[in-house]
mmCIF file of C-alpha atoms in Angstrom:
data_model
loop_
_atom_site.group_PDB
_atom_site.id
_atom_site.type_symbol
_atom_site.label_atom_id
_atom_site.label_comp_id
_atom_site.label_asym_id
_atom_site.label_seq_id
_atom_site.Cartn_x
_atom_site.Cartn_y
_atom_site.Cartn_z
ATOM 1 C CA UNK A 827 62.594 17.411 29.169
ATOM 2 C CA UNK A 828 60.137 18.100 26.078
ATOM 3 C CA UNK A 829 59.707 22.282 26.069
ATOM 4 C CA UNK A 830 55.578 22.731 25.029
ATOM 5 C CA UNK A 831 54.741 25.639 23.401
ATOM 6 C CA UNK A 832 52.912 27.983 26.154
ATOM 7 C CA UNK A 833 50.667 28.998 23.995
ATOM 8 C CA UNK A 834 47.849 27.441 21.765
ATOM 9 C CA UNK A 835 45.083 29.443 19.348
ATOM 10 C CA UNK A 836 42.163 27.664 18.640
ATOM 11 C CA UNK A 837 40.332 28.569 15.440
ATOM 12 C CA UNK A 838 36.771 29.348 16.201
ATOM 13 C CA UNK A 839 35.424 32.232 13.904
ATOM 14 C CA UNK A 840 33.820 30.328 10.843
ATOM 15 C CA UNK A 841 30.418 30.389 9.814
ATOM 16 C CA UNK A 842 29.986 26.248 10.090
ATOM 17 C CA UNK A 843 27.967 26.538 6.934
ATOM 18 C CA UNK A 844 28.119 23.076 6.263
ATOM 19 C CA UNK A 845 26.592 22.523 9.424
ATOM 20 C CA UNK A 846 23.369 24.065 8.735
ATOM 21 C CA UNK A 847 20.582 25.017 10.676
ATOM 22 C CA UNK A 848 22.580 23.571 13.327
ATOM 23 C CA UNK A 849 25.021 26.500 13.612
ATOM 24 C CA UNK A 850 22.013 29.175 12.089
ATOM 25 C CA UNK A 851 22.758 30.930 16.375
ATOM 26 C CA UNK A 852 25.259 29.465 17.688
ATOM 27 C CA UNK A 853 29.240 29.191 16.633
ATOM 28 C CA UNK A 854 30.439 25.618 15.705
ATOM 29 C CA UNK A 855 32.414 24.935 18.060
ATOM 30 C CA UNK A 856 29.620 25.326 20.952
ATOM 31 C CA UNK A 857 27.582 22.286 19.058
ATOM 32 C CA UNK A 858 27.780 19.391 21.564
ATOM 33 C CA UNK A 859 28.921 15.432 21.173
ATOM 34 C CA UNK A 860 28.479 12.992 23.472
ATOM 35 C CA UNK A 861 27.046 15.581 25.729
ATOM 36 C CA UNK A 862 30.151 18.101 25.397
ATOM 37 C CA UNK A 863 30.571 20.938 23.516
ATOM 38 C CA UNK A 864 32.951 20.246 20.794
ATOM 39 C CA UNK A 865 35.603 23.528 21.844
ATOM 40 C CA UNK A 866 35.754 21.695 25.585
ATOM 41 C CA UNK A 867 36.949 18.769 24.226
ATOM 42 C CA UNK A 868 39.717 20.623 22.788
ATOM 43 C CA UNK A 869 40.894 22.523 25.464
ATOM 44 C CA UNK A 870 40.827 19.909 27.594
ATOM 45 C CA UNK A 871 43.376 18.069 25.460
ATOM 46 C CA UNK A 872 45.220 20.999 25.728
ATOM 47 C CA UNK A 873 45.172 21.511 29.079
ATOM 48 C CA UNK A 874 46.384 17.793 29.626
ATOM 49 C CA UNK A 875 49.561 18.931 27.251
ATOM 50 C CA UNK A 876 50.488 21.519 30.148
ATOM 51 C CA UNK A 877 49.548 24.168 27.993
ATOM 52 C CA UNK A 878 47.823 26.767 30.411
ATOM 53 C CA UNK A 879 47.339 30.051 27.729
ATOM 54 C CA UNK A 880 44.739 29.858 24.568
ATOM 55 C CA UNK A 881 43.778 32.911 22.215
ATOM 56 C CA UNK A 882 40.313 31.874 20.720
ATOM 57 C CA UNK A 883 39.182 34.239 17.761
ATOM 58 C CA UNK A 884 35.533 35.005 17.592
ATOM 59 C CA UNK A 885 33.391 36.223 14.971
ATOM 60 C CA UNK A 886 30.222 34.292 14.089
ATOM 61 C CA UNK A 887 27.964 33.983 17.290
ATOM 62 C CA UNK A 888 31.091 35.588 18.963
ATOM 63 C CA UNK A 889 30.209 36.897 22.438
ATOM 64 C CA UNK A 890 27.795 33.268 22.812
ATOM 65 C CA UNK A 891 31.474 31.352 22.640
ATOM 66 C CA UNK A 892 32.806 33.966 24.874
ATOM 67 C CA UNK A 893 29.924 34.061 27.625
ATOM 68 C CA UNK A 894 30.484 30.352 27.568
ATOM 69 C CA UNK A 895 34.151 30.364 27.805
ATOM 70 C CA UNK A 896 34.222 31.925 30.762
ATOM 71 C CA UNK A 897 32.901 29.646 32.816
ATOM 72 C CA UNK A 898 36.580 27.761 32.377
ATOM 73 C CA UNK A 899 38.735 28.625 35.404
ATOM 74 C CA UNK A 900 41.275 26.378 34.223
ATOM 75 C CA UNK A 901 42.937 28.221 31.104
ATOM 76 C CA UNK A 902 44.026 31.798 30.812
ATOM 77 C CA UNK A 903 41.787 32.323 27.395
ATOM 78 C CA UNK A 904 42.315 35.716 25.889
ATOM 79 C CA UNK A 905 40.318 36.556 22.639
ATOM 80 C CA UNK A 906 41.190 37.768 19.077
ATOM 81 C CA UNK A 907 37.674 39.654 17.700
ATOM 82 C CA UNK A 908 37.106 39.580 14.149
ATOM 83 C CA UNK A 909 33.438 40.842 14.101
ATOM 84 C CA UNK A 910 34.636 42.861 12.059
ATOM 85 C CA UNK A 911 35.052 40.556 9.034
ATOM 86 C CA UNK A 912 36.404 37.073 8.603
ATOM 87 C CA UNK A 913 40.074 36.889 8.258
ATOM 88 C CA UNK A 914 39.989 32.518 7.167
ATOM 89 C CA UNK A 915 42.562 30.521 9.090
ATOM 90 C CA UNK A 916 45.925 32.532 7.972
ATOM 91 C CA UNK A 917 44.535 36.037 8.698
ATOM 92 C CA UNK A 918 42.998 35.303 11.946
ATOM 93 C CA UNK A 919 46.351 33.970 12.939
ATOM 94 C CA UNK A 920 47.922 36.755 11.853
ATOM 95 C CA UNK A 921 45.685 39.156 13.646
ATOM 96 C CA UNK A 922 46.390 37.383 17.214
ATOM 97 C CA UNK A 923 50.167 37.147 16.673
ATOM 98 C CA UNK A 924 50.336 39.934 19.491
ATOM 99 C CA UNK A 925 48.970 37.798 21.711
ATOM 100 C CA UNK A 926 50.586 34.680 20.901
ATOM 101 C CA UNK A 927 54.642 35.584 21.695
ATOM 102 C CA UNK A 928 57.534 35.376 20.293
ATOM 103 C CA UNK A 929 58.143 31.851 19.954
ATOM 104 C CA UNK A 930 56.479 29.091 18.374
ATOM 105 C CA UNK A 931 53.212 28.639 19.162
ATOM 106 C CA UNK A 932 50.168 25.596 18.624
ATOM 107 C CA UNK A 933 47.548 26.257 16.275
ATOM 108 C CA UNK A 934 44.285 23.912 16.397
ATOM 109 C CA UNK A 935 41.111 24.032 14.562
ATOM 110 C CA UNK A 936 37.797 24.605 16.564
ATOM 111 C CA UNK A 937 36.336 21.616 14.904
ATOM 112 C CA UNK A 938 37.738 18.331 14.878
ATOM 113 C CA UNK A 939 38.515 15.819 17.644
ATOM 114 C CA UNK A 940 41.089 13.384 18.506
ATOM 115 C CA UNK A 941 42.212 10.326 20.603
ATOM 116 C CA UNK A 942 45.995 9.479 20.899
ATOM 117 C CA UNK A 943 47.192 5.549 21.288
ATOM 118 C CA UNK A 944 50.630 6.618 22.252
ATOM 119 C CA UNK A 945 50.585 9.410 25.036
ATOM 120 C CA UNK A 946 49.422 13.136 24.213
ATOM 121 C CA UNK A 947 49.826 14.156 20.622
ATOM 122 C CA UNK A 948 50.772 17.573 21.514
ATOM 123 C CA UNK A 949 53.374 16.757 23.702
ATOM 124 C CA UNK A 950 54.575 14.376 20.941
ATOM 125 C CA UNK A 951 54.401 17.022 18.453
ATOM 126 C CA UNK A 952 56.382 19.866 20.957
ATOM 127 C CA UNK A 953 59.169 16.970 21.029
ATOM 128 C CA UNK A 954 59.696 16.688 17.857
ATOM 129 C CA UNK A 955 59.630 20.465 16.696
ATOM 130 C CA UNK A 956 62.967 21.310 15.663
ATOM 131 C CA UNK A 957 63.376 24.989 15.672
ATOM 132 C CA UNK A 958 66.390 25.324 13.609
ATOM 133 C CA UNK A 959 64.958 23.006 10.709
ATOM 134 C CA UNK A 960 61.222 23.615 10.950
ATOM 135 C CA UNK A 961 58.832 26.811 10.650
ATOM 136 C CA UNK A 962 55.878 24.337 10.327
ATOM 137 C CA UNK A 963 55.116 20.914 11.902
ATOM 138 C CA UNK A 964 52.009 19.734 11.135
ATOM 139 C CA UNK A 965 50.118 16.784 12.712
ATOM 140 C CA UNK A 966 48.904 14.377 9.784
ATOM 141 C CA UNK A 967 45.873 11.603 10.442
ATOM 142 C CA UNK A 968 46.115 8.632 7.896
ATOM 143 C CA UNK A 969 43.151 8.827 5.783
ATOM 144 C CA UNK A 970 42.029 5.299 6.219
ATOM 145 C CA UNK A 971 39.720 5.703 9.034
ATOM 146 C CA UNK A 972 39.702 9.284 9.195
ATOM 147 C CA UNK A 973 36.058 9.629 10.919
ATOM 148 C CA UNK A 974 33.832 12.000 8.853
ATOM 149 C CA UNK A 975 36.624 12.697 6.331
ATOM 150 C CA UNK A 976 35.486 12.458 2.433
ATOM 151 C CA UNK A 977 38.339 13.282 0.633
ATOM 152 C CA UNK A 978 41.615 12.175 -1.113
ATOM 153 C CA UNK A 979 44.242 13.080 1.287
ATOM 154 C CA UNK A 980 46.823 16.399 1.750
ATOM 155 C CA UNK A 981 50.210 15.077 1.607
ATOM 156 C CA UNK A 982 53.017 12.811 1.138
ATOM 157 C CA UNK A 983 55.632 12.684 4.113
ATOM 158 C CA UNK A 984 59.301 12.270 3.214
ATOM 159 C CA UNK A 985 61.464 9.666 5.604
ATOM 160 C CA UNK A 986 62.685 12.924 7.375
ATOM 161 C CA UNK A 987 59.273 13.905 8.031
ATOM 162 C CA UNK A 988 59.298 16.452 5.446
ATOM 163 C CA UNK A 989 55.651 17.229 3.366
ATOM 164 C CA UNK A 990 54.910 17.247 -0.094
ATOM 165 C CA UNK A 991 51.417 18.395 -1.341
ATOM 166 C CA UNK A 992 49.062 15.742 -2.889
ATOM 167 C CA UNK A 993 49.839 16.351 -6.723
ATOM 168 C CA UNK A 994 47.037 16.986 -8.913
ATOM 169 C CA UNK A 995 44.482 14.065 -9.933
ATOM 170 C CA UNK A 996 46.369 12.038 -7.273
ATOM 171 C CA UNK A 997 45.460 10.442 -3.992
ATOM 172 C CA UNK A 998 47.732 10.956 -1.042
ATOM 173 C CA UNK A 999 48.149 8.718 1.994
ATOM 174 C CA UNK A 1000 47.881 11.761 4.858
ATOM 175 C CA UNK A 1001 45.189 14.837 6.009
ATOM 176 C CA UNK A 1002 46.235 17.594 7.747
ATOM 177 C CA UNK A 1003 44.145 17.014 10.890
ATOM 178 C CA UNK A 1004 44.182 20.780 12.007
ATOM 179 C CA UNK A 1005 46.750 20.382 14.564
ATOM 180 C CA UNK A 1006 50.169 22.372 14.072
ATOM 181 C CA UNK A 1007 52.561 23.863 15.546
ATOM 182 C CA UNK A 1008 53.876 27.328 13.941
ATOM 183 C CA UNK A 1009 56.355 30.147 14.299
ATOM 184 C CA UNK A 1010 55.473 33.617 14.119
ATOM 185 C CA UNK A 1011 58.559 34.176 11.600
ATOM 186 C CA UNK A 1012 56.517 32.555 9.115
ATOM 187 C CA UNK A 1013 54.124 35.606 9.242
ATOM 188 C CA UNK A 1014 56.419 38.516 8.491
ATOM 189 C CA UNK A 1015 55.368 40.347 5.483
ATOM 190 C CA UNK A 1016 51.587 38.984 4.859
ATOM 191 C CA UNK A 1017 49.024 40.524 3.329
ATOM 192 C CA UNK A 1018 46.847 42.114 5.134
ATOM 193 C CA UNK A 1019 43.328 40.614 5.584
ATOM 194 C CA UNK A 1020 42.254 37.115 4.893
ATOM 195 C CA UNK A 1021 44.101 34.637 3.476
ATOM 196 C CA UNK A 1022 44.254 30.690 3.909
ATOM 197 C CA UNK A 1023 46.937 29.235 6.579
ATOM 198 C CA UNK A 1024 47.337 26.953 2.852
ATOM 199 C CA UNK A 1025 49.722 30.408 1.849
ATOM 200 C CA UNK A 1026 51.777 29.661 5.202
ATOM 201 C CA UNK A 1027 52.630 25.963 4.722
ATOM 202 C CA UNK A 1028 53.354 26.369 1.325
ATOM 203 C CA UNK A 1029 55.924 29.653 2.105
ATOM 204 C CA UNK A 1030 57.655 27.014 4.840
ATOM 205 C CA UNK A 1031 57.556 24.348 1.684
ATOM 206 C CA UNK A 1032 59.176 26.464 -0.364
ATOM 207 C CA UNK A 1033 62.460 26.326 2.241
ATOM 208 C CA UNK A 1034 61.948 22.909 2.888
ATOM 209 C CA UNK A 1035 61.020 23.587 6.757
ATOM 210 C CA UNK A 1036 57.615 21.890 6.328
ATOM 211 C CA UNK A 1037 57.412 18.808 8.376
ATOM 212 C CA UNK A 1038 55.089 16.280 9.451
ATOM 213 C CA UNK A 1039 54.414 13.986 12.069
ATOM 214 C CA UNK A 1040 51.961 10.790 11.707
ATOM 215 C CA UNK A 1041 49.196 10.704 14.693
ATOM 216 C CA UNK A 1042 48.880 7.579 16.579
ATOM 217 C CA UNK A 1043 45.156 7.465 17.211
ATOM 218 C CA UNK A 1044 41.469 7.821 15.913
ATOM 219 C CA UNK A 1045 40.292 11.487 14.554
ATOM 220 C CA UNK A 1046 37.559 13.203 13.461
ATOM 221 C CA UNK A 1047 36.647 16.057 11.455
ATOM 222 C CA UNK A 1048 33.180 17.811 12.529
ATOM 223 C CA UNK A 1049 32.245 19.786 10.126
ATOM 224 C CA UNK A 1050 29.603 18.303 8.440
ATOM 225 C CA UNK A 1051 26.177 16.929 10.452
ATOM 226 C CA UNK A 1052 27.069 13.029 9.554
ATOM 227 C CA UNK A 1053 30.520 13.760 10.757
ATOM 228 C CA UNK A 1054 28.920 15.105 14.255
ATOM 229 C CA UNK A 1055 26.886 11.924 14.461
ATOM 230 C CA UNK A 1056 29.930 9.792 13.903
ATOM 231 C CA UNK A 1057 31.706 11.262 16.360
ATOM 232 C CA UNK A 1058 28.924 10.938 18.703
ATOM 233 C CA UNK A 1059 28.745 7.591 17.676
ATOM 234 C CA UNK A 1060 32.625 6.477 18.229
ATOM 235 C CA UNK A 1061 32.950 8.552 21.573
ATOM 236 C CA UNK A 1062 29.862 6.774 22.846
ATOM 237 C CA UNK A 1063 30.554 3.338 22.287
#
């Protein structure tokens, strides 16, 4: 029987710059496709994994995400408030690693979507997380396909499923989708305030306990206008 992380924090503080006058009073993830805000979509994917508690930090348009939130009597959501300054993806983590536990835990952006071909991608993911080999196991879309993605690609995956960084001036086959599972171990001895979750993956690099595993489905990445209307385009029709 596959043991799922209890626990899942979805990143939800940014500014959605890119977004515009779209986000100018409300947070990103509260923008709706296909007549759904984007952050439902999310937790109901992990709801469907059997994952029943979320930690959701807030900052931009904070208590908007949180008055809507609440209206969700199917999660036990607990909150992480950085209104007092942006921590980026690493520090925010770090920040809510009281309220995540003491064992690994899922960590999933607030804006990108996903379907899976081949059952949940989160229970998939909890399967193959190998404690005593991995600190990091990241879920990786191909880029061909990649709905509202522009660029060249994160990383090269090993035939054990370990990652190697796109190299410089190069093109690599893989994206980080946003979807990963993490221990907190990886965490001891940061620096305080904001840093990029880029610093953690590259410490779990470093002892060769960064790992991969390819998703079996369609994904999008909403953080640009045109990638909202593709999305709202593909989960339409």
């Amino acid at each position: 029987m596959v043991e799922i992380p209890r626990t899942a924090m979805i990143l939800a503080a940014g500014l959605g710059r890119r977004m515009g006058a779209l986000t100018a009073s409300r947070p990103k993830p509260l923008l709706w496709v296909a007549g759904r805000a984007i952050i439902d979509r999310v937790l109901d994917r992990v709801r469907d994994a059997g994952i029943d508690r979320v930690v959701v930090n807030l900052h931009h348009e904070g208590e908007t995400l949180r008055r809507h939130l609440e209206a969700r009597g199917d999660l036990d959501i607990q909150y992480s408030d950085e209104s007092d300054g942006l921590l980026e993806t690493g520090g925010g983590v770090a920040r809510a690693l009281t309220l995540l536990g003491d064992g690994p835990f899922f960590v999933i952006n607030g804006d990108v979507l996903w379907f899976d071909d081949r059952g949940n991608s989160l229970v998939a993911m909890a399967a193959r997380f190998e404690p005593g080999i991995m600190d990091a196991l990241l879920l990786l879309q191909p880029t061909v396909g990649a709905i509202g993605y522009r660029g060249v690609g994160d990383f090269t995956m090993l035939d054990d499923g370990q990652l190697r960084r796109r190299g410089e001036g190069r093109v690599a086959p893989f994206i980080h989708s946003g979807i990963q599972i993490l221990t907190p171990e990886l965490f001891t001895d940061c620096p305080p305030g904001a840093f990029s979750l880029n610093r953690i993956y590259d410490r779990a690099g470093r002892g060769n306990r960064l790992f991969g595993l390819r998703h079996e489905g369609g994904w999008m990445e909403l953080n640009r206008p045109e990638g909202l209307a593709a999305a709202e385009r593909a989960l339409r029709g």
